[in-house]
Backbone as CSV, one residue per row, in Angstrom:
resi,resn,N_x,N_y,N_z,CA_x,CA_y,CA_z,C_x,C_y,C_z
1,MET,-0.137,59.540,62.391,-1.081,59.715,63.496,-1.572,58.347,63.939
2,THR,-1.484,58.086,65.211,-1.867,56.773,65.729,-3.355,56.698,65.947
3,THR,-3.899,55.534,65.778,-5.326,55.311,66.012,-5.568,55.018,67.473
4,ALA,-6.832,55.040,67.865,-7.185,54.772,69.261,-6.869,53.340,69.645
5,SER,-7.042,52.412,68.670,-6.758,51.002,68.974,-5.284,50.768,69.212
6,GLN,-4.438,51.521,68.447,-2.995,51.373,68.646,-2.558,51.941,69.978
7,GLN,-3.211,53.071,70.386,-2.864,53.669,71.669,-3.260,52.758,72.820
8,ALA,-4.333,52.002,72.639,-4.806,51.136,73.728,-4.072,49.808,73.801
9,GLN,-3.225,49.529,72.821,-2.514,48.230,72.784,-1.513,48.134,73.928
10,PRO,-1.604,47.094,74.764,-0.695,46.963,75.912,0.712,46.636,75.444
11,PRO,1.725,47.022,76.223,3.107,46.711,75.847,3.368,45.212,75.869
12,ALA,4.263,44.794,75.025,4.607,43.361,74.968,5.231,42.926,76.274
13,PRO,4.822,41.787,76.793,5.387,41.330,78.067,6.850,40.963,77.930
14,VAL,7.596,41.220,78.984,9.024,40.879,79.009,9.173,39.524,79.685
15,HIS,9.704,38.580,78.962,9.851,37.222,79.481,11.263,37.032,80.028
16,SER,11.355,36.433,81.193,12.665,36.087,81.740,13.180,34.849,81.039
17,PRO,14.480,34.666,80.990,15.038,33.496,80.309,14.501,32.205,80.910
18,ARG,14.120,31.302,80.022,13.613,30.022,80.491,14.709,28.972,80.439
19,GLN,14.687,28.079,81.415,15.669,27.003,81.445,15.290,25.930,80.430
20,ARG,16.311,25.343,79.820,16.062,24.222,78.929,15.844,22.981,79.770
21,GLY,14.724,22.370,79.562,14.372,21.233,80.400,14.961,19.938,79.896
22,GLY,14.797,18.898,80.689,15.219,17.578,80.280,16.660,17.274,80.640
23,ILE,16.930,15.978,80.676,18.281,15.534,81.016,19.277,15.951,79.946
24,GLY,18.857,15.877,78.673,19.752,16.247,77.588,20.216,17.686,77.687
25,GLY,19.284,18.597,77.985,19.648,20.000,78.145,20.576,20.220,79.311
26,SER,20.333,19.507,80.413,21.197,19.641,81.587,22.604,19.142,81.298
27,VAL,22.701,18.044,80.543,24.020,17.505,80.195,24.774,18.486,79.303
28,ARG,24.083,19.045,78.305,24.733,20.012,77.402,25.219,21.235,78.180
29,ASP,24.372,21.741,79.061,24.761,22.915,79.850,25.963,22.600,80.734
30,SER,25.965,21.414,81.333,27.073,21.025,82.210,28.373,20.936,81.429
31,LEU,28.317,20.382,80.211,29.522,20.256,79.390,30.041,21.620,78.955
32,VAL,29.127,22.545,78.661,29.545,23.900,78.279,30.267,24.580,79.440
33,VAL,29.690,24.472,80.650,30.324,25.072,81.827,31.646,24.373,82.124
34,GLY,31.670,23.052,81.975,32.910,22.320,82.198,33.997,22.752,81.233
35,LYS,33.645,22.943,79.949,34.616,23.415,78.956,35.144,24.792,79.326
36,ARG,34.254,25.656,79.797,34.673,26.998,80.221,35.700,26.922,81.334
37,ASN,35.484,26.036,82.309,36.419,25.923,83.420,37.743,25.306,82.997
38,LEU,37.702,24.373,82.041,38.949,23.784,81.546,39.779,24.827,80.794
39,ILE,39.121,25.653,79.986,39.831,26.731,79.290,40.453,27.689,80.293
40,ARG,39.705,27.979,81.342,40.227,28.874,82.385,41.459,28.269,83.055
41,MET,41.430,26.958,83.318,42.573,26.300,83.937,43.808,26.367,83.030
42,MET,43.591,26.168,81.710,44.722,26.199,80.777,45.329,27.593,80.685
43,ARG,44.526,28.598,80.915,45.040,29.969,80.853,45.740,30.380,82.144
44,ILE,45.569,29.563,83.192,46.276,29.817,84.453,47.058,28.543,84.791
45,PRO,48.125,28.243,84.048,48.823,26.957,84.209,49.472,26.778,85.573
46,GLU,49.769,27.890,86.269,50.410,27.738,87.579,49.518,27.018,88.577
47,VAL,48.199,27.111,88.399,47.286,26.389,89.287,47.484,24.894,89.128
48,VAL,47.590,24.447,87.867,47.799,23.025,87.600,49.170,22.587,88.086
49,ILE,50.186,23.415,87.860,51.556,23.065,88.245,51.675,22.922,89.760
50,PHE,51.131,23.886,90.492,51.183,23.804,91.949,50.390,22.605,92.462
51,GLY,49.299,22.266,91.754,48.528,21.089,92.139,49.299,19.795,91.945
52,LEU,50.277,19.807,91.022,51.115,18.629,90.794,52.268,18.550,91.788
53,ILE,52.783,19.687,92.202,53.962,19.707,93.067,53.661,19.107,94.440
54,GLN,52.510,19.450,95.011,52.216,18.999,96.375,52.197,17.484,96.513
55,PRO,51.443,16.738,95.677,51.466,15.274,95.845,52.835,14.660,95.579
56,ILE,53.603,15.245,94.639,54.947,14.728,94.393,55.817,14.897,95.635
57,MET,55.670,16.034,96.320,56.419,16.250,97.559,56.030,15.221,98.619
58,PHE,54.733,14.900,98.713,54.297,13.898,99.678,54.922,12.544,99.374
59,VAL,54.963,12.173,98.089,55.552,10.882,97.712,57.018,10.825,98.122
60,VAL,57.771,11.858,97.789,59.202,11.874,98.075,59.453,11.891,99.582
61,LEU,58.716,12.734,100.306,58.930,12.847,101.751,58.592,11.554,102.476
62,PHE,57.424,11.001,102.182,57.027,9.779,102.885,57.913,8.606,102.504
63,THR,58.328,8.548,101.236,59.132,7.406,100.797,60.546,7.451,101.362
64,TYR,61.195,8.594,101.268,62.611,8.676,101.618,62.873,9.184,103.031
65,VAL,61.901,9.875,103.628,62.096,10.358,104.998,61.509,9.393,106.019
66,PHE,60.256,8.936,105.774,59.591,8.064,106.737,59.622,6.591,106.351
67,GLY,59.882,6.304,105.068,59.772,4.934,104.583,60.626,3.933,105.319
68,GLY,61.839,4.323,105.692,62.720,3.391,106.377,62.407,3.236,107.852
69,SER,61.525,4.081,108.398,61.218,4.047,109.828,59.899,3.375,110.145
70,ILE,59.011,3.268,109.158,57.697,2.676,109.381,57.752,1.203,109.008
71,LEU,57.448,0.355,109.964,57.548,-1.090,109.762,56.215,-1.641,109.261
72,ILE,56.278,-2.328,108.140,55.113,-3.030,107.603,55.188,-4.476,108.080
73,PRO,54.120,-4.992,108.724,54.161,-6.370,109.232,54.565,-7.362,108.143
74,GLY,55.488,-8.249,108.499,55.956,-9.262,107.563,57.116,-8.840,106.708
75,ALA,57.448,-7.544,106.719,58.566,-7.046,105.916,59.771,-6.815,106.811
76,PRO,60.982,-7.035,106.312,62.180,-6.774,107.112,62.256,-5.306,107.531
77,SER,62.856,-5.060,108.666,63.000,-3.690,109.156,63.770,-2.840,108.149
78,GLY,63.229,-1.665,107.869,63.884,-0.764,106.929,63.636,-1.105,105.472
79,ASN,62.697,-2.016,105.183,62.396,-2.383,103.804,61.534,-1.290,103.168
80,ALA,62.179,-0.381,102.434,61.471,0.756,101.852,60.520,0.324,100.742
81,GLN,60.857,-0.749,100.008,60.003,-1.193,98.918,58.636,-1.628,99.422
82,ALA,58.600,-2.345,100.542,57.317,-2.774,101.114,56.468,-1.570,101.488
83,TYR,57.118,-0.535,102.017,56.352,0.653,102.398,55.884,1.420,101.165
84,ARG,56.678,1.437,100.096,56.252,2.117,98.867,54.948,1.512,98.350
85,GLU,54.896,0.187,98.309,53.699,-0.466,97.787,52.511,-0.264,98.725
86,PHE,52.776,-0.172,100.021,51.708,0.117,100.977,51.248,1.566,100.844
87,LEU,52.191,2.475,100.619,51.932,3.905,100.682,51.172,4.457,99.487
88,MET,51.479,4.002,98.274,51.050,4.736,97.099,49.540,4.833,96.951
89,ALA,48.793,3.816,97.307,47.332,3.921,97.232,46.841,5.035,98.143
90,GLY,47.468,5.183,99.310,47.091,6.258,100.223,47.418,7.623,99.671
91,ILE,48.583,7.763,99.029,48.958,9.044,98.433,48.022,9.396,97.282
92,PHE,47.691,8.406,96.451,46.748,8.650,95.359,45.406,9.148,95.908
93,ALA,44.911,8.465,96.942,43.616,8.839,97.511,43.672,10.221,98.157
94,GLN,44.782,10.510,98.847,44.921,11.834,99.449,44.932,12.923,98.382
95,THR,45.580,12.650,97.268,45.668,13.634,96.188,44.295,13.974,95.628
96,VAL,43.473,12.951,95.359,42.155,13.229,94.778,41.229,13.928,95.767
97,THR,41.396,13.647,97.066,40.524,14.301,98.038,40.966,15.730,98.340
98,PHE,42.271,15.988,98.271,42.743,17.348,98.517,42.337,18.305,97.404
99,ALA,41.925,17.774,96.255,41.392,18.635,95.194,40.092,19.306,95.611
100,THR,39.493,18.813,96.704,38.268,19.406,97.233,38.449,20.889,97.535
101,ALA,39.590,21.239,98.115,39.837,22.635,98.482,39.849,23.530,97.256
102,GLY,40.452,23.049,96.167,40.479,23.837,94.941,39.096,24.027,94.344
103,ALA,38.276,22.974,94.409,36.907,23.083,93.893,36.117,24.121,94.674
104,GLY,36.232,24.068,95.990,35.514,25.030,96.827,35.981,26.451,96.595
105,ALA,37.301,26.639,96.476,37.845,27.983,96.262,37.410,28.545,94.913
106,GLY,37.363,27.692,93.882,36.946,28.155,92.562,35.501,28.624,92.550
107,ILE,34.630,27.855,93.190,33.218,28.243,93.231,33.030,29.498,94.084
108,ALA,33.745,29.593,95.197,33.657,30.792,96.032,34.147,32.018,95.269
109,ASP,35.188,31.843,94.445,35.703,32.953,93.645,34.672,33.409,92.614
110,ASP,34.001,32.447,91.980,32.949,32.804,91.018,31.802,33.532,91.709
111,MET,31.473,33.089,92.914,30.423,33.771,93.668,30.854,35.185,94.017
112,HIS,32.086,35.326,94.461,32.603,36.627,94.902,32.643,37.633,93.749
113,LYS,32.948,37.165,92.542,33.040,38.045,91.383,31.699,38.287,90.702
114,GLY,30.640,37.613,91.168,29.323,37.800,90.570,29.078,36.967,89.332
115,LEU,30.014,36.049,89.006,29.852,35.240,87.808,28.668,34.281,87.928
116,ILE,28.447,33.772,89.138,27.331,32.860,89.349,26.012,33.563,89.053
117,ASP,25.904,34.842,89.423,24.680,35.594,89.138,24.460,35.729,87.632
118,ARG,25.540,35.879,86.874,25.411,35.967,85.418,24.957,34.631,84.837
119,PHE,25.513,33.553,85.365,25.061,32.232,84.926,23.574,32.048,85.207
120,ARG,23.163,32.543,86.356,21.776,32.347,86.767,20.802,33.095,85.860
121,SER,21.257,34.160,85.220,20.389,34.931,84.337,20.209,34.269,82.973
122,LEU,21.008,33.220,82.715,20.936,32.544,81.421,19.923,31.404,81.457
123,PRO,19.376,31.054,80.300,18.408,29.941,80.247,19.133,28.596,80.292
124,MET,19.568,28.216,81.476,20.328,26.990,81.622,19.909,26.259,82.892
125,SER,20.229,25.003,82.941,19.907,24.189,84.106,20.636,24.708,85.338
126,ARG,19.949,24.758,86.466,20.551,25.275,87.692,21.716,24.407,88.159
127,GLY,21.566,23.101,88.077,22.633,22.228,88.544,23.823,22.162,87.615
128,ALA,23.677,22.703,86.384,24.753,22.597,85.398,25.988,23.379,85.808
129,VAL,25.805,24.505,86.495,26.950,25.325,86.900,27.876,24.531,87.811
130,LEU,27.290,23.853,88.788,28.096,23.082,89.734,28.601,21.793,89.103
131,THR,27.763,21.135,88.308,28.190,19.892,87.664,29.347,20.139,86.709
132,GLY,29.256,21.220,85.932,30.345,21.552,85.017,31.641,21.819,85.746
133,ARG,31.542,22.524,86.876,32.740,22.816,87.666,33.366,21.535,88.207
134,THR,32.558,20.638,88.747,33.098,19.403,89.320,33.674,18.493,88.235
135,LEU,33.078,18.504,87.038,33.628,17.701,85.940,34.990,18.238,85.498
136,ALA,35.122,19.557,85.447,36.419,20.142,85.091,37.472,19.798,86.143
137,ASP,37.081,19.842,87.413,38.017,19.462,88.475,38.403,17.993,88.368
138,LEU,37.450,17.158,87.917,37.749,15.732,87.742,38.813,15.529,86.664
139,VAL,38.739,16.296,85.577,39.747,16.193,84.517,41.121,16.593,85.050
140,GLN,41.166,17.673,85.818,42.439,18.104,86.394,42.983,17.056,87.361
141,THR,42.096,16.451,88.151,42.527,15.412,89.084,43.081,14.199,88.346
142,ALA,42.440,13.829,87.235,42.928,12.698,86.442,44.327,12.976,85.904
143,LEU,44.556,14.203,85.444,45.890,14.579,84.963,46.923,14.476,86.084
144,THR,46.539,14.942,87.262,47.443,14.857,88.412,47.775,13.415,88.755
145,LEU,46.779,12.537,88.698,47.011,11.121,88.995,47.970,10.492,87.991
146,VAL,47.843,10.855,86.721,48.742,10.299,85.700,50.191,10.684,86.006
147,VAL,50.406,11.965,86.273,51.764,12.429,86.585,52.283,11.761,87.854
148,LEU,51.431,11.663,88.869,51.839,11.068,90.135,52.170,9.584,89.977
149,ALA,51.413,8.885,89.135,51.691,7.464,88.894,53.052,7.286,88.225
150,VAL,53.394,8.187,87.292,54.696,8.117,86.636,55.813,8.330,87.650
151,VAL,55.636,9.320,88.537,56.637,9.570,89.577,56.772,8.357,90.493
152,ALA,55.640,7.746,90.846,55.670,6.571,91.717,56.434,5.423,91.064
153,LEU,56.228,5.222,89.761,56.960,4.171,89.055,58.459,4.453,89.042
154,LEU,58.814,5.724,88.936,60.236,6.093,88.905,60.932,5.825,90.231
155,ILE,60.200,5.931,91.351,60.825,5.701,92.654,60.705,4.243,93.102
156,GLY,60.107,3.395,92.251,60.107,1.977,92.569,58.774,1.341,92.868
157,TRP,57.682,2.086,92.804,56.355,1.492,93.033,55.982,0.584,91.876
158,ARG,55.391,-0.558,92.165,54.978,-1.497,91.140,53.584,-2.057,91.454
159,THR,52.850,-2.383,90.388,51.571,-3.075,90.546,51.784,-4.548,90.210
160,HIS,50.867,-5.383,90.719,51.023,-6.825,90.518,49.721,-7.465,90.043
161,GLU,48.897,-6.693,89.364,47.659,-7.203,88.790,47.600,-6.806,87.321
162,ASN,46.600,-7.334,86.611,46.478,-7.018,85.188,46.015,-5.575,84.988
163,LEU,46.110,-5.118,83.754,45.831,-3.724,83.441,44.395,-3.329,83.778
164,ALA,43.460,-4.242,83.535,42.052,-3.927,83.798,41.834,-3.601,85.277
165,LYS,42.433,-4.395,86.162,42.262,-4.145,87.595,42.957,-2.852,88.018
166,VAL,44.119,-2.597,87.452,44.834,-1.357,87.789,44.007,-0.143,87.378
167,LEU,43.443,-0.187,86.165,42.602,0.917,85.710,41.347,1.049,86.572
168,ALA,40.809,-0.086,87.013,39.648,-0.040,87.906,40.005,0.629,89.230
169,GLY,41.230,0.370,89.710,41.676,1.025,90.942,41.738,2.531,90.787
170,PHE,42.277,2.995,89.656,42.333,4.443,89.414,40.927,5.018,89.221
171,ALA,40.026,4.230,88.619,38.645,4.698,88.444,37.967,4.917,89.796
172,LEU,38.208,4.019,90.745,37.641,4.189,92.084,38.212,5.428,92.770
173,LEU,39.492,5.685,92.559,40.109,6.884,93.127,39.476,8.146,92.544
174,LEU,39.250,8.154,91.227,38.624,9.317,90.600,37.178,9.478,91.044
175,LEU,36.485,8.363,91.244,35.105,8.450,91.745,35.073,9.074,93.128
176,LEU,36.019,8.688,93.987,36.101,9.297,95.308,36.403,10.794,95.192
177,GLY,37.348,11.151,94.304,37.671,12.557,94.121,36.480,13.354,93.631
178,TYR,35.695,12.771,92.707,34.495,13.458,92.218,33.473,13.629,93.331
179,ALA,33.326,12.601,94.151,32.385,12.695,95.274,32.792,13.807,96.238
180,PHE,34.069,13.870,96.546,34.539,14.884,97.492,34.482,16.292,96.892
181,SER,34.524,16.398,95.555,34.424,17.717,94.945,33.058,18.342,95.201
182,TRP,32.036,17.511,95.414,30.719,18.047,95.755,30.706,18.592,97.177
183,ILE,31.500,18.000,98.052,31.651,18.584,99.387,32.320,19.947,99.263
184,GLY,33.350,20.019,98.407,34.008,21.296,98.168,33.061,22.328,97.588
185,ALA,32.169,21.889,96.681,31.197,22.812,96.098,30.281,23.389,97.170
186,LEU,29.836,22.550,98.073,28.965,23.027,99.153,29.704,24.012,100.052
187,ILE,30.963,23.718,100.352,31.761,24.638,101.180,31.940,25.973,100.450
188,GLY,32.248,25.915,99.148,32.452,27.135,98.378,31.221,28.021,98.333
189,LEU,30.049,27.408,98.332,28.806,28.172,98.319,28.421,28.693,99.703
190,SER,29.047,28.157,100.732,28.654,28.490,102.103,29.524,29.549,102.754
191,VAL,30.626,29.932,102.097,31.535,30.923,102.670,31.561,32.164,101.788
192,ARG,32.216,33.211,102.271,32.177,34.497,101.572,33.382,34.758,100.684
193,THR,34.503,34.106,100.955,35.719,34.402,100.195,36.403,33.111,99.761
194,PRO,37.201,33.157,98.674,37.964,31.980,98.257,38.950,31.510,99.325
195,GLU,39.522,32.456,100.094,40.466,32.081,101.144,39.789,31.230,102.207
196,ALA,38.570,31.622,102.576,37.826,30.841,103.561,37.466,29.470,103.011
197,ALA,37.165,29.404,101.719,36.839,28.115,101.107,38.043,27.185,101.111
198,THR,39.234,27.741,100.853,40.450,26.918,100.876,40.713,26.371,102.269
199,SER,40.610,27.237,103.269,40.825,26.796,104.656,39.763,25.791,105.077
200,GLY,38.505,26.098,104.752,37.417,25.188,105.116,37.488,23.868,104.388
201,GLY,38.082,23.882,103.189,38.203,22.642,102.435,39.332,21.746,102.883
202,LEU,40.288,22.299,103.629,41.444,21.510,104.070,41.366,21.072,105.524
203,ILE,40.729,21.878,106.373,40.818,21.655,107.814,40.247,20.301,108.230
204,TRP,39.223,19.824,107.542,38.618,18.542,107.904,39.263,17.376,107.155
205,LEU,40.032,17.694,106.090,40.647,16.624,105.313,41.833,15.985,106.024
206,PHE,42.551,16.764,106.820,43.719,16.193,107.497,43.340,15.071,108.470
207,PRO,42.384,15.279,109.384,42.009,14.133,110.230,41.382,12.996,109.444
208,LEU,40.638,13.323,108.376,40.004,12.268,107.579,41.046,11.374,106.925
209,THR,42.101,11.979,106.392,43.103,11.194,105.668,44.126,10.535,106.593
210,PHE,44.412,11.143,107.734,45.428,10.570,108.613,44.843,9.551,109.597
211,ILE,43.569,9.682,109.952,42.933,8.632,110.761,42.350,7.620,109.784
212,SER,43.217,6.914,109.140,42.837,5.970,108.094,43.957,4.950,107.929
213,ASN,43.797,4.100,106.929,44.812,3.084,106.637,45.772,3.540,105.539
214,ALA,45.802,4.854,105.266,46.559,5.350,104.118,48.064,5.294,104.323
215,PHE,48.543,5.674,105.499,49.981,5.873,105.700,50.609,4.885,106.683
216,VAL,49.817,4.335,107.584,50.317,3.337,108.536,49.249,2.263,108.710
217,PRO,49.641,1.032,109.056,48.641,-0.002,109.322,47.750,0.379,110.499
218,VAL,46.472,0.050,110.393,45.489,0.419,111.416,45.746,-0.308,112.729
219,ASN,46.364,-1.497,112.681,46.508,-2.295,113.903,47.427,-1.650,114.931
220,GLY,48.143,-0.606,114.574,48.972,0.089,115.545,48.278,1.254,116.221
221,MET,47.030,1.523,115.851,46.283,2.646,116.428,45.562,2.224,117.707
222,PRO,45.181,3.183,118.567,44.319,2.871,119.712,43.003,2.262,119.228
223,ALA,42.362,1.491,120.082,41.168,0.739,119.686,40.066,1.628,119.116
224,VAL,39.856,2.773,119.730,38.790,3.672,119.258,39.086,4.153,117.852
225,LEU,40.329,4.548,117.609,40.687,5.042,116.282,40.671,3.936,115.231
226,GLN,40.882,2.681,115.652,40.789,1.581,114.703,39.400,1.506,114.091
227,HIS,38.365,1.639,114.941,36.986,1.603,114.439,36.709,2.792,113.528
228,VAL,37.181,3.970,113.929,36.974,5.173,113.110,37.654,5.007,111.751
229,ALA,38.891,4.533,111.773,39.655,4.401,110.537,39.021,3.389,109.582
230,GLU,38.516,2.286,110.111,38.017,1.227,109.239,36.601,1.494,108.717
231,TRP,35.905,2.460,109.313,34.608,2.882,108.762,34.728,4.199,108.007
232,ASN,35.942,4.662,107.821,36.217,5.890,107.101,36.059,5.633,105.595
233,PRO,35.238,6.407,104.875,35.097,6.198,103.430,36.430,6.280,102.697
234,PHE,37.307,7.129,103.179,38.637,7.270,102.584,39.397,5.945,102.681
235,SER,39.314,5.281,103.836,40.012,4.008,104.027,39.503,2.930,103.085
236,ALA,38.198,2.933,102.812,37.633,1.923,101.919,38.229,2.037,100.523
237,THR,38.370,3.264,100.028,38.938,3.445,98.693,40.421,3.102,98.670
238,VAL,41.143,3.447,99.736,42.566,3.086,99.814,42.726,1.568,99.786
239,ALA,41.925,0.876,100.588,42.003,-0.589,100.625,41.615,-1.194,99.283
240,ALA,40.599,-0.621,98.631,40.173,-1.129,97.324,41.268,-0.933,96.282
241,ALA,41.924,0.237,96.301,43.000,0.497,95.348,44.166,-0.465,95.573
242,ARG,44.511,-0.693,96.839,45.602,-1.640,97.120,45.260,-3.031,96.577
243,GLU,44.026,-3.427,96.770,43.620,-4.754,96.314,43.685,-4.846,94.795
244,LEU,43.216,-3.822,94.100,43.207,-3.843,92.641,44.595,-3.642,92.048
245,PHE,45.474,-2.960,92.767,46.858,-2.791,92.313,47.721,-4.011,92.641
246,GLY,47.222,-4.891,93.493,48.034,-6.018,93.937,49.061,-5.627,94.967
247,ASN,48.773,-4.575,95.727,49.706,-4.089,96.743,49.303,-4.484,98.159
248,THR,48.451,-5.480,98.302,48.074,-5.947,99.636,49.204,-6.776,100.244
249,ASN,49.187,-6.874,101.558,50.212,-7.621,102.293,49.523,-8.722,103.084
250,GLN,49.936,-9.950,102.867,49.278,-11.066,103.543,49.475,-11.030,105.053
251,HIS,50.467,-10.296,105.516,50.701,-10.186,106.952,49.881,-9.061,107.600
252,VAL,49.233,-8.252,106.778,48.374,-7.179,107.294,46.930,-7.612,107.092
253,PRO,46.168,-7.853,108.161,44.778,-8.300,107.995,43.926,-7.241,107.320
254,LYS,42.902,-7.682,106.588,41.995,-6.729,105.952,41.353,-5.812,106.975
255,SER,40.951,-6.405,108.098,40.291,-5.614,109.139,40.701,-6.146,110.500
256,VAL,40.977,-5.238,111.425,41.306,-5.652,112.793,40.089,-5.530,113.705
257,THR,39.019,-4.920,113.193,37.805,-4.760,114.002,36.620,-5.525,113.421
258,GLY,36.829,-6.163,112.271,35.727,-6.865,111.610,34.801,-5.940,110.848
259,ALA,35.250,-4.733,110.522,34.417,-3.757,109.819,34.099,-4.251,108.406
260,TRP,32.835,-4.171,108.021,32.405,-4.651,106.712,33.110,-3.927,105.561
261,PRO,33.301,-2.602,105.607,33.973,-1.942,104.481,35.375,-2.459,104.215
262,MET,36.080,-2.884,105.237,37.431,-3.388,105.038,37.432,-4.827,104.515
263,GLU,36.382,-5.568,104.818,36.280,-6.926,104.308,35.839,-6.940,102.839
264,HIS,35.119,-5.907,102.406,34.648,-5.801,101.019,34.968,-4.398,100.500
265,PRO,36.235,-4.059,100.365,36.614,-2.669,100.096,36.145,-2.127,98.756
266,VAL,36.151,-2.950,97.701,35.756,-2.450,96.381,34.288,-2.044,96.378
267,VAL,33.451,-2.935,96.870,32.014,-2.633,96.933,31.763,-1.455,97.867
268,ALA,32.429,-1.457,99.019,32.243,-0.373,99.991,32.683,0.965,99.419
269,SER,33.770,0.962,98.651,34.252,2.203,98.053,33.218,2.792,97.105
270,VAL,32.629,1.954,96.267,31.607,2.431,95.328,30.389,2.964,96.083
271,ILE,29.958,2.225,97.105,28.772,2.648,97.872,29.025,3.976,98.565
272,TRP,30.173,4.103,99.244,30.492,5.351,99.945,30.518,6.521,98.962
273,SER,31.180,6.367,97.829,31.320,7.470,96.878,29.972,7.889,96.304
274,LEU,29.160,6.908,95.906,27.838,7.241,95.351,26.946,7.894,96.399
275,LEU,27.056,7.438,97.645,26.263,8.036,98.720,26.673,9.489,98.957
276,ILE,27.982,9.743,98.958,28.471,11.117,99.148,27.992,12.014,98.007
277,ILE,28.051,11.506,96.762,27.580,12.296,95.620,26.099,12.619,95.760
278,ALA,25.295,11.601,96.099,23.849,11.812,96.207,23.510,12.848,97.270
279,VAL,24.164,12.754,98.424,23.844,13.661,99.530,24.358,15.066,99.263
280,PHE,25.620,15.190,98.910,26.220,16.523,98.820,25.882,17.234,97.511
281,ARG,25.567,16.501,96.454,25.082,17.182,95.250,23.718,17.803,95.521
282,THR,22.866,17.060,96.200,21.550,17.598,96.551,21.678,18.846,97.416
283,LEU,22.531,18.779,98.434,22.717,19.934,99.327,23.351,21.111,98.595
284,ALA,24.328,20.833,97.717,25.013,21.919,97.009,24.075,22.626,96.034
285,VAL,23.281,21.859,95.266,22.346,22.480,94.325,21.293,23.288,95.075
286,ARG,20.824,22.764,96.190,19.851,23.510,97.001,20.465,24.796,97.543
287,LYS,21.717,24.715,97.996,22.401,25.911,98.501,22.632,26.907,97.369
288,TYR,22.952,26.425,96.199,23.161,27.305,95.045,21.890,28.082,94.723
289,ARG,20.769,27.402,94.740,19.507,28.075,94.433,19.160,29.129,95.466
290,SER,19.376,28.804,96.742,19.045,29.782,97.797,20.067,30.904,97.862
291,ALA,21.334,30.622,97.569,22.370,31.632,97.652,22.251,32.663,96.558
292,THR,21.676,32.289,95.433,21.569,33.204,94.295,20.140,33.659,94.055
293,ALA,19.238,33.327,94.997,17.833,33.698,94.809,17.654,35.195,95.007
């Protein structure tokens, strides 16, 4: 038989999961989510394989189909080797930026399946879901770059600087890829389906990568496009990679318009990438909070 005091006792309050605060907790949560995405990638190997095939096709097509037709200033007509050394930094940069579409599609798929809502119910940092996803994409991009570099060496691409500078060039490429993955994250959170995220992640990348110094020298473009290309963040990283790989050409000027990023490509590449991360990470985390509220 219950007493009156027991009957009057209010029910215990139900507490919602609390987030673990602090930078340390956010880092741990991000690594856990990143590990989850890496395991998922390993269980779907065709995603990784298809991601490797596309850049390899670009290398082969541009080298053997267009290489003999595109003239690099100072090189003999039809000199494919000169074009290979000019081309590869652009192909590397295009590869890391095209990973943006995959990042956006993955996040859109998680949203579509309700997985993001499950993450949100857990006591974890809000930004960890997106940070973990972008870190996992960075690992996949690094793997793709390794394979692509091996293919490039097999077709005759060579570097002419020490190992430290070459590794620094690849680090700048990965930093650009990580920065662009945050753009993909924002796109993935802003659309309703993975298919829309894939289309939205690619449609703006083609003009960004082709109106640049990646595949042809800028001095052959119309004057307006020269300015656009030389202030393009993508162009800064391509120029920085060429410089660190030792693939620059003394007959091709650093800049035809006097653009500061082309005169200081390494510094400009770092600034552009960090700026993109700061802006789009903030927007993506804010969109994540409102989209799942």
